[in-house]
Amino acid sequence: MYSYETDTQTFSRRAVILGLGQLGLFGLLAARLQNLQITRGDQYGILAENNRVNIGLIAPLRGRILDRYGQEIATNRPNFQVIMIPEQTKDPIETLQVLEKLVPISPSRRRRLLRDIPRSRGFVPFTVAENLEWEQFAAINLNLPHLPGVEPQVGKLRYYPQDDIFSHMVGYVGRPDGRDLRRDDPLLKVPGFRIGKSGVEKQFDDTLRGSAGSRRVEVNNVGRVIRELARNPGAQGADLMMSMDSTLQNEAIRLLGEQSGSVVMMDVNSGEVLTIASAPTFNPNQFTVGLSQKEWDGLLDDQRKPLINKAIAGQYAPGSTVKMLIAIAGLEEKVITPKEKIVCEGLYELGGDTFHCWEHEGHGAMNMHDAITNSCDVYFYELARRLGIDPIEKVTKKFGLGSTSIPGAFGEKKGLIPGRDWKRANLDASWQTGETLIAGIGQGYMLVTPIQLAVMTARIANGGKEVVPKLLINPKDVQSDNRNISQASQGNLTMDDDGGEKTNSLVVDPEHIKLMHKAMTSVVNDPDGTAFGSRFNLRGVKSAGKTGTVQVRRISKDERESGIIPNEELDWHLRDHALFVGFAPVKNPKYAISVVVEHGGSGSKVAAPIAQKLLKMALERDRQPSKTKTARANAFNKTAKMKVDKA
Amino acid sequence: MSQFLSPRLNSFQGRLASLNWLLVALIVSISLIGVMMLYSVADGSFEPWSIRHLTRLIVGLAFMITVAIIDIKFWFRIAYFVYVIGLLALLSVEFFGDQMMGAKRWLDLGLVTIQPSEPMRIGLILALARYYHNLPVENISRPQWLVLPLLMIVVPAFLIFKQPDLGTSILFSLIGVSILFLAGLSWRYFFAGGLALIPAGWITWTMLLDYQKKRVFTFLDPDSDPLGSGYHILQSKIAIGSGGLTGKGFMQGTQSHLNFLPEKHTDFIFTMYAEEMGLYGALILLVMYLMILLMGYFIATQSRSAFARILAMSISVSFFIYLFVNIAMVVGLLPVVGVPLPLMSYGGTSMLTVMFGMGLLLNVQVNRYTELSTK
């Protein structure tokens, strides 16, 4: 019956089987551990590190934008904020109610907070209010002992201390939108980060932005920060020094006033732009804190288009301001001599068509000088006919019309210099002689921008050198050891480093240019000149210029016979554009200017006075050089010192 | 001769002296590693787990030694009684059990709460060992003699399954099957059972709901769903793998201390140990466990009586099953089933059960020459 031996043998055999099985499974565990910890150990080590370490970005301080004397155009001001960390409060909702009595909380933010706080992990901070006044911020600080979990915080906000006077050229910053976010920079996702949206702020965003700092923090499984492991403060953005003069810019904006127009003034040798103003303007500070829909609609609906930078994006027929170039073309092509007289009887006939001079009575016999001084249209109809369109196209382009003046500038338009090829390509028609005639007085297809007019005038004023406008000042010109000012100014905005010294000549006979100087001087200073009314005489220093009054409507034959309706009686948008280009001093010209007042009426009455006042002011400012130089040096020293402090 | 070799079992000191103190030392060592790791789990605090684990260890040791020095005949006599008590406890869980996290597993005994499914396996081992001790060898493989053992396995397994606790229920059945195997049940039954599992498995698979299937897939490839159900196992593998050869150092485990690991004090304590102590530490621990199993094997094979043999080897096997399933789970070789690591995991019932088992193992060694009547 009971067999002890069989029983034991069976048991032993089976125990051995189980024992070996266990041993094998132990081997499996050991092999698995070897695989996890040795073979794939490094890989899992990285994964563990990725789990543990979060990298947070620290937004760099945006570089300032300064004017040529170091005055701040764009800077950063403290943004007083109130932060709440729900888990550190006694009751987040109650705390919110207390805070509401101390600082304004907008209804939409309040709704958002009430919705999000209960859902959040307690350690995630919420911004309760920002852009506070100092008094409100102080009130919070005073009450802190009774407000656990509430933290006052000072952020940075872009600030334009001069409000609206540089808005178009300097631009503004804003939240990165969808298109910006598609770029790879993780900095763009940092809450509250702003990027350049227009103007210089956009064009030189990379320079101004600086490089992001980072902090490596240890986090747990729900993302709570346990401790900070390392911090790299990053580099703040470089400052940009612009060529503009705040005083002149401010005066330009003031003189334009409620009118729609623009002013560009530049140094004829270095190309430095001292004033580049567009009116009406807007306050960029509103854009940083956020514009209401009403304010935004107001800007969009204004027929004077406040958001457009008219100095570089406004395109107008140049009118009579182009006559110097037609004259130069005539002399260069030798189709006319300065002395040859052409008789003006108020109109010019070609084929079946009649072309009118602005002076219905006629100017009589005019040589070149008189034709420019009086802005006689008939003279230039004849001259243009003799020239044909090709030389006109060549010379106007040579002087900077029809192409962008500041490569890369935000929103700059090219204007249009028409020619045979252009017409064939765009209108599929051959060029007509009548079109050449109206091109001779700067009407028709021809379109230019105010900056192009300033460049044209500067190139006439400097004797035919190919000067290029420059918006940034090379810090090397001022103080060589300052590296905080962007090096960008050496490249993007200018064709060469050293301003006017190496500029190419336009290969125009200097004698011909001299004739233009004389004629333009007479425009302003001779009693029969069109801008005589706004002349100035600053201890013998005078200015030269040329007016332009540009028709924006076709004047019918009937109207011409019954008497042309005066501008004042027309709707605003049908009135003539008022233009003026000029330079000063007459001897050794230094500054060139262009003024365009949209639908302003006559160039001599509206545009010329603005230009003359600004030229005079620029010359006056040059007589106090010691003051400005010190100001500039101080500005740089301050920046240099900031840099040292940071390092 | 046997009289000469056998220890002096008639005195208390004699029994105490004849205990396998090396086995006791291994048990204490592993438990102390557990105490240490629980200290680390609490970020360097004895509260709340470490100190209680230590207390349980001390109480458990006293219990184990008591179990060890009681005459084996006593355990032989009450084997069925223990089983019945266990079964009643399981039934009362069904009726009076405390619901925790959707499962009725706990029985409140006033002073302590226990999980009857844990000690039940000792009851099963005792009962089956006695059953097969009594059963003549030629009857072992006869079907009519297999009915009762199978019922003894299936009934509690079903009760545990209903709690619901699928993992423990499977392990319980596995222990039962191991005992049948050790008792000498014919191979044919095991082959037949194995073959029956294939269609059964296939039918079960077709009956599984989508989310249950997904769980299986997640187990097969946890990286495919790193934030969903694969999260725990992936984090566990990251923790172990990042420990490398020498570990991150005591209390330095980033995965564990930054909470990427779940259930560090219970099911995933091995993960934390391997993260902080590395492959070296893990292998040392495995060797210690292996030594316990080796002793279990020798104790079993040296014993005279079938009861003692089956008892010892079954305890050893059940100890192995728990420790293997736990470690295989945290290293990603098996799906996540809530099984504690013997001696290391925090948990009173688990400690009690392991100590009960180890006490019986020691007891078998002390009584290895004792003859038991067939009754």
JSON list of C-alpha atoms in Angstrom, two decimals, chain A residues 320-457:
[
{"chain": "A", "resi": 320, "resn": "SER", "atom": "CA", "xyz": [7.22, 119.88, -60.18]},
{"chain": "A", "resi": 321, "resn": "THR", "atom": "CA", "xyz": [9.74, 118.55, -57.67]},
{"chain": "A", "resi": 322, "resn": "VAL", "atom": "CA", "xyz": [11.00, 116.27, -60.44]},
{"chain": "A", "resi": 323, "resn": "LYS", "atom": "CA", "xyz": [11.80, 119.20, -62.79]},
{"chain": "A", "resi": 324, "resn": "MET", "atom": "CA", "xyz": [15.46, 119.46, -61.70]},
{"chain": "A", "resi": 325, "resn": "LEU", "atom": "CA", "xyz": [16.00, 115.90, -62.85]},
{"chain": "A", "resi": 326, "resn": "ILE", "atom": "CA", "xyz": [14.32, 116.60, -66.22]},
{"chain": "A", "resi": 327, "resn": "ALA", "atom": "CA", "xyz": [16.58, 119.64, -66.61]},
{"chain": "A", "resi": 328, "resn": "ILE", "atom": "CA", "xyz": [19.69, 117.62, -65.71]},
{"chain": "A", "resi": 329, "resn": "ALA", "atom": "CA", "xyz": [18.64, 114.96, -68.23]},
{"chain": "A", "resi": 330, "resn": "GLY", "atom": "CA", "xyz": [18.25, 117.66, -70.89]},
{"chain": "A", "resi": 331, "resn": "LEU", "atom": "CA", "xyz": [21.70, 119.04, -70.18]},
{"chain": "A", "resi": 332, "resn": "GLU", "atom": "CA", "xyz": [23.33, 115.60, -69.99]},
{"chain": "A", "resi": 333, "resn": "GLU", "atom": "CA", "xyz": [21.70, 114.55, -73.24]},
{"chain": "A", "resi": 334, "resn": "LYS", "atom": "CA", "xyz": [22.58, 117.95, -74.74]},
{"chain": "A", "resi": 335, "resn": "VAL", "atom": "CA", "xyz": [19.10, 118.56, -76.14]},
{"chain": "A", "resi": 336, "resn": "ILE", "atom": "CA", "xyz": [19.05, 121.99, -74.58]},
{"chain": "A", "resi": 337, "resn": "THR", "atom": "CA", "xyz": [21.44, 124.62, -73.22]},
{"chain": "A", "resi": 338, "resn": "PRO", "atom": "CA", "xyz": [20.86, 126.55, -70.04]},
{"chain": "A", "resi": 339, "resn": "LYS", "atom": "CA", "xyz": [20.48, 129.75, -72.01]},
{"chain": "A", "resi": 340, "resn": "GLU", "atom": "CA", "xyz": [17.99, 128.55, -74.63]},
{"chain": "A", "resi": 341, "resn": "LYS", "atom": "CA", "xyz": [14.61, 130.16, -74.14]},
{"chain": "A", "resi": 342, "resn": "ILE", "atom": "CA", "xyz": [11.26, 128.52, -74.69]},
{"chain": "A", "resi": 343, "resn": "VAL", "atom": "CA", "xyz": [8.18, 130.64, -74.95]},
{"chain": "A", "resi": 344, "resn": "CYS", "atom": "CA", "xyz": [5.29, 129.75, -72.67]},
{"chain": "A", "resi": 345, "resn": "GLU", "atom": "CA", "xyz": [1.83, 130.91, -73.71]},
{"chain": "A", "resi": 346, "resn": "GLY", "atom": "CA", "xyz": [0.04, 128.91, -71.04]},
{"chain": "A", "resi": 347, "resn": "LEU", "atom": "CA", "xyz": [-0.48, 125.86, -73.16]},
{"chain": "A", "resi": 348, "resn": "TYR", "atom": "CA", "xyz": [1.36, 123.32, -75.29]},
{"chain": "A", "resi": 349, "resn": "GLU", "atom": "CA", "xyz": [-0.12, 121.51, -78.29]},
{"chain": "A", "resi": 350, "resn": "LEU", "atom": "CA", "xyz": [0.90, 118.03, -79.37]},
{"chain": "A", "resi": 351, "resn": "GLY", "atom": "CA", "xyz": [-1.03, 116.21, -82.07]},
{"chain": "A", "resi": 352, "resn": "GLY", "atom": "CA", "xyz": [-4.63, 116.95, -81.22]},
{"chain": "A", "resi": 353, "resn": "ASP", "atom": "CA", "xyz": [-4.01, 117.31, -77.51]},
{"chain": "A", "resi": 354, "resn": "THR", "atom": "CA", "xyz": [-3.53, 120.43, -75.44]},
{"chain": "A", "resi": 355, "resn": "PHE", "atom": "CA", "xyz": [-1.24, 120.44, -72.36]},
{"chain": "A", "resi": 356, "resn": "HIS", "atom": "CA", "xyz": [-1.73, 123.28, -69.90]},
{"chain": "A", "resi": 357, "resn": "CYS", "atom": "CA", "xyz": [0.74, 125.26, -67.84]},
{"chain": "A", "resi": 358, "resn": "TRP", "atom": "CA", "xyz": [-0.34, 125.97, -64.27]},
{"chain": "A", "resi": 359, "resn": "GLU", "atom": "CA", "xyz": [-0.03, 129.66, -65.23]},
{"chain": "A", "resi": 360, "resn": "HIS", "atom": "CA", "xyz": [-2.91, 130.09, -67.65]},
{"chain": "A", "resi": 361, "resn": "GLU", "atom": "CA", "xyz": [-1.59, 133.46, -68.79]},
{"chain": "A", "resi": 362, "resn": "GLY", "atom": "CA", "xyz": [1.74, 131.93, -69.84]},
{"chain": "A", "resi": 363, "resn": "HIS", "atom": "CA", "xyz": [5.26, 132.70, -68.51]},
{"chain": "A", "resi": 364, "resn": "GLY", "atom": "CA", "xyz": [6.62, 134.17, -71.74]},
{"chain": "A", "resi": 365, "resn": "ALA", "atom": "CA", "xyz": [10.16, 133.30, -72.82]},
{"chain": "A", "resi": 366, "resn": "MET", "atom": "CA", "xyz": [11.92, 131.20, -70.18]},
{"chain": "A", "resi": 367, "resn": "ASN", "atom": "CA", "xyz": [15.46, 129.92, -69.91]},
{"chain": "A", "resi": 368, "resn": "MET", "atom": "CA", "xyz": [16.22, 126.90, -67.73]},
{"chain": "A", "resi": 369, "resn": "HIS", "atom": "CA", "xyz": [16.85, 128.90, -64.55]},
{"chain": "A", "resi": 370, "resn": "ASP", "atom": "CA", "xyz": [13.62, 130.86, -64.90]},
{"chain": "A", "resi": 371, "resn": "ALA", "atom": "CA", "xyz": [11.63, 127.82, -65.89]},
{"chain": "A", "resi": 372, "resn": "ILE", "atom": "CA", "xyz": [12.62, 126.10, -62.61]},
{"chain": "A", "resi": 373, "resn": "THR", "atom": "CA", "xyz": [12.15, 129.22, -60.52]},
{"chain": "A", "resi": 374, "resn": "ASN", "atom": "CA", "xyz": [8.67, 129.78, -61.93]},
{"chain": "A", "resi": 375, "resn": "SER", "atom": "CA", "xyz": [8.01, 126.08, -62.34]},
{"chain": "A", "resi": 376, "resn": "CYS", "atom": "CA", "xyz": [6.92, 126.63, -65.91]},
{"chain": "A", "resi": 377, "resn": "ASP", "atom": "CA", "xyz": [5.19, 123.52, -67.24]},
{"chain": "A", "resi": 378, "resn": "VAL", "atom": "CA", "xyz": [5.38, 124.40, -70.95]},
{"chain": "A", "resi": 379, "resn": "TYR", "atom": "CA", "xyz": [9.19, 124.59, -70.82]},
{"chain": "A", "resi": 380, "resn": "PHE", "atom": "CA", "xyz": [9.29, 121.07, -69.43]},
{"chain": "A", "resi": 381, "resn": "TYR", "atom": "CA", "xyz": [6.71, 119.73, -71.90]},
{"chain": "A", "resi": 382, "resn": "GLU", "atom": "CA", "xyz": [9.04, 120.85, -74.68]},
{"chain": "A", "resi": 383, "resn": "LEU", "atom": "CA", "xyz": [12.14, 119.56, -72.91]},
{"chain": "A", "resi": 384, "resn": "ALA", "atom": "CA", "xyz": [10.52, 116.19, -72.24]},
{"chain": "A", "resi": 385, "resn": "ARG", "atom": "CA", "xyz": [9.43, 115.91, -75.86]},
{"chain": "A", "resi": 386, "resn": "ARG", "atom": "CA", "xyz": [12.98, 116.51, -77.02]},
{"chain": "A", "resi": 387, "resn": "LEU", "atom": "CA", "xyz": [14.33, 113.97, -74.52]},
{"chain": "A", "resi": 388, "resn": "GLY", "atom": "CA", "xyz": [11.87, 111.16, -74.97]},
{"chain": "A", "resi": 389, "resn": "ILE", "atom": "CA", "xyz": [11.02, 108.87, -72.00]},
{"chain": "A", "resi": 390, "resn": "ASP", "atom": "CA", "xyz": [14.24, 106.83, -71.92]},
{"chain": "A", "resi": 391, "resn": "PRO", "atom": "CA", "xyz": [16.67, 109.48, -70.58]},
{"chain": "A", "resi": 392, "resn": "ILE", "atom": "CA", "xyz": [14.00, 110.65, -68.11]},
{"chain": "A", "resi": 393, "resn": "GLU", "atom": "CA", "xyz": [13.66, 107.09, -66.82]},
{"chain": "A", "resi": 394, "resn": "LYS", "atom": "CA", "xyz": [17.45, 106.75, -66.59]},
{"chain": "A", "resi": 395, "resn": "VAL", "atom": "CA", "xyz": [18.12, 109.98, -64.72]},
{"chain": "A", "resi": 396, "resn": "THR", "atom": "CA", "xyz": [15.19, 109.77, -62.30]},
{"chain": "A", "resi": 397, "resn": "LYS", "atom": "CA", "xyz": [16.25, 106.24, -61.35]},
{"chain": "A", "resi": 398, "resn": "LYS", "atom": "CA", "xyz": [19.84, 107.40, -60.94]},
{"chain": "A", "resi": 399, "resn": "PHE", "atom": "CA", "xyz": [18.71, 109.92, -58.36]},
{"chain": "A", "resi": 400, "resn": "GLY", "atom": "CA", "xyz": [16.95, 107.27, -56.32]},
{"chain": "A", "resi": 401, "resn": "LEU", "atom": "CA", "xyz": [13.39, 107.37, -57.55]},
{"chain": "A", "resi": 402, "resn": "GLY", "atom": "CA", "xyz": [11.49, 104.16, -58.26]},
{"chain": "A", "resi": 403, "resn": "SER", "atom": "CA", "xyz": [13.41, 101.91, -55.89]},
{"chain": "A", "resi": 404, "resn": "THR", "atom": "CA", "xyz": [13.45, 101.36, -52.14]},
{"chain": "A", "resi": 405, "resn": "SER", "atom": "CA", "xyz": [15.78, 103.64, -50.25]},
{"chain": "A", "resi": 406, "resn": "ILE", "atom": "CA", "xyz": [16.20, 101.65, -47.03]},
{"chain": "A", "resi": 407, "resn": "PRO", "atom": "CA", "xyz": [16.52, 97.97, -47.83]},
{"chain": "A", "resi": 408, "resn": "GLY", "atom": "CA", "xyz": [14.60, 95.87, -45.34]},
{"chain": "A", "resi": 409, "resn": "ALA", "atom": "CA", "xyz": [12.63, 98.76, -43.88]},
{"chain": "A", "resi": 410, "resn": "PHE", "atom": "CA", "xyz": [9.23, 97.65, -42.69]},
{"chain": "A", "resi": 411, "resn": "GLY", "atom": "CA", "xyz": [6.56, 98.41, -45.27]},
{"chain": "A", "resi": 412, "resn": "GLU", "atom": "CA", "xyz": [8.60, 100.57, -47.63]},
{"chain": "A", "resi": 413, "resn": "LYS", "atom": "CA", "xyz": [7.09, 101.04, -51.08]},
{"chain": "A", "resi": 414, "resn": "LYS", "atom": "CA", "xyz": [9.08, 101.31, -54.31]},
{"chain": "A", "resi": 415, "resn": "GLY", "atom": "CA", "xyz": [7.14, 103.98, -56.13]},
{"chain": "A", "resi": 416, "resn": "LEU", "atom": "CA", "xyz": [7.09, 103.79, -59.91]},
{"chain": "A", "resi": 417, "resn": "ILE", "atom": "CA", "xyz": [9.22, 105.20, -62.69]},
{"chain": "A", "resi": 418, "resn": "PRO", "atom": "CA", "xyz": [7.40, 104.39, -65.91]},
{"chain": "A", "resi": 419, "resn": "GLY", "atom": "CA", "xyz": [9.16, 103.53, -69.15]},
{"chain": "A", "resi": 420, "resn": "ARG", "atom": "CA", "xyz": [8.59, 101.67, -72.40]},
{"chain": "A", "resi": 421, "resn": "ASP", "atom": "CA", "xyz": [9.34, 98.28, -70.90]},
{"chain": "A", "resi": 422, "resn": "TRP", "atom": "CA", "xyz": [7.18, 98.92, -67.86]},
{"chain": "A", "resi": 423, "resn": "LYS", "atom": "CA", "xyz": [4.20, 99.96, -70.00]},
{"chain": "A", "resi": 424, "resn": "ARG", "atom": "CA", "xyz": [4.61, 97.02, -72.35]},
{"chain": "A", "resi": 425, "resn": "ALA", "atom": "CA", "xyz": [4.78, 94.59, -69.46]},
{"chain": "A", "resi": 426, "resn": "ASN", "atom": "CA", "xyz": [2.03, 96.07, -67.32]},
{"chain": "A", "resi": 427, "resn": "LEU", "atom": "CA", "xyz": [-0.43, 97.75, -69.64]},
{"chain": "A", "resi": 428, "resn": "ASP", "atom": "CA", "xyz": [0.43, 95.88, -72.85]},
{"chain": "A", "resi": 429, "resn": "ALA", "atom": "CA", "xyz": [0.63, 99.10, -74.83]},
{"chain": "A", "resi": 430, "resn": "SER", "atom": "CA", "xyz": [3.36, 101.11, -76.46]},
{"chain": "A", "resi": 431, "resn": "TRP", "atom": "CA", "xyz": [4.59, 104.36, -74.96]},
{"chain": "A", "resi": 432, "resn": "GLN", "atom": "CA", "xyz": [2.93, 107.57, -76.19]},
{"chain": "A", "resi": 433, "resn": "THR", "atom": "CA", "xyz": [4.71, 110.92, -76.58]},
{"chain": "A", "resi": 434, "resn": "GLY", "atom": "CA", "xyz": [1.91, 112.61, -74.62]},
{"chain": "A", "resi": 435, "resn": "GLU", "atom": "CA", "xyz": [2.84, 110.42, -71.65]},
{"chain": "A", "resi": 436, "resn": "THR", "atom": "CA", "xyz": [6.42, 111.64, -71.97]},
{"chain": "A", "resi": 437, "resn": "LEU", "atom": "CA", "xyz": [5.16, 115.22, -71.72]},
{"chain": "A", "resi": 438, "resn": "ILE", "atom": "CA", "xyz": [3.24, 114.73, -68.49]},
{"chain": "A", "resi": 439, "resn": "ALA", "atom": "CA", "xyz": [6.15, 112.69, -67.08]},
{"chain": "A", "resi": 440, "resn": "GLY", "atom": "CA", "xyz": [8.20, 115.88, -67.72]},
{"chain": "A", "resi": 441, "resn": "ILE", "atom": "CA", "xyz": [6.15, 117.69, -65.07]},
{"chain": "A", "resi": 442, "resn": "GLY", "atom": "CA", "xyz": [6.09, 114.69, -62.72]},
{"chain": "A", "resi": 443, "resn": "GLN", "atom": "CA", "xyz": [2.53, 113.62, -63.37]},
{"chain": "A", "resi": 444, "resn": "GLY", "atom": "CA", "xyz": [1.00, 110.59, -65.03]},
{"chain": "A", "resi": 445, "resn": "TYR", "atom": "CA", "xyz": [2.16, 107.14, -64.02]},
{"chain": "A", "resi": 446, "resn": "MET", "atom": "CA", "xyz": [5.13, 108.39, -62.05]},
{"chain": "A", "resi": 447, "resn": "LEU", "atom": "CA", "xyz": [4.98, 107.69, -58.29]},
{"chain": "A", "resi": 448, "resn": "VAL", "atom": "CA", "xyz": [7.57, 108.49, -55.64]},
{"chain": "A", "resi": 449, "resn": "THR", "atom": "CA", "xyz": [7.81, 108.24, -51.88]},
{"chain": "A", "resi": 450, "resn": "PRO", "atom": "CA", "xyz": [8.85, 111.11, -49.60]},
{"chain": "A", "resi": 451, "resn": "ILE", "atom": "CA", "xyz": [12.07, 109.31, -48.65]},
{"chain": "A", "resi": 452, "resn": "GLN", "atom": "CA", "xyz": [12.94, 109.01, -52.34]},
{"chain": "A", "resi": 453, "resn": "LEU", "atom": "CA", "xyz": [12.35, 112.72, -52.76]},
{"chain": "A", "resi": 454, "resn": "ALA", "atom": "CA", "xyz": [14.68, 113.41, -49.84]},
{"chain": "A", "resi": 455, "resn": "VAL", "atom": "CA", "xyz": [17.32, 111.13, -51.35]},
{"chain": "A", "resi": 456, "resn": "MET", "atom": "CA", "xyz": [16.92, 112.87, -54.74]},
{"chain": "A", "resi": 457, "resn": "THR", "atom": "CA", "xyz": [17.32, 116.26, -53.13]}
]
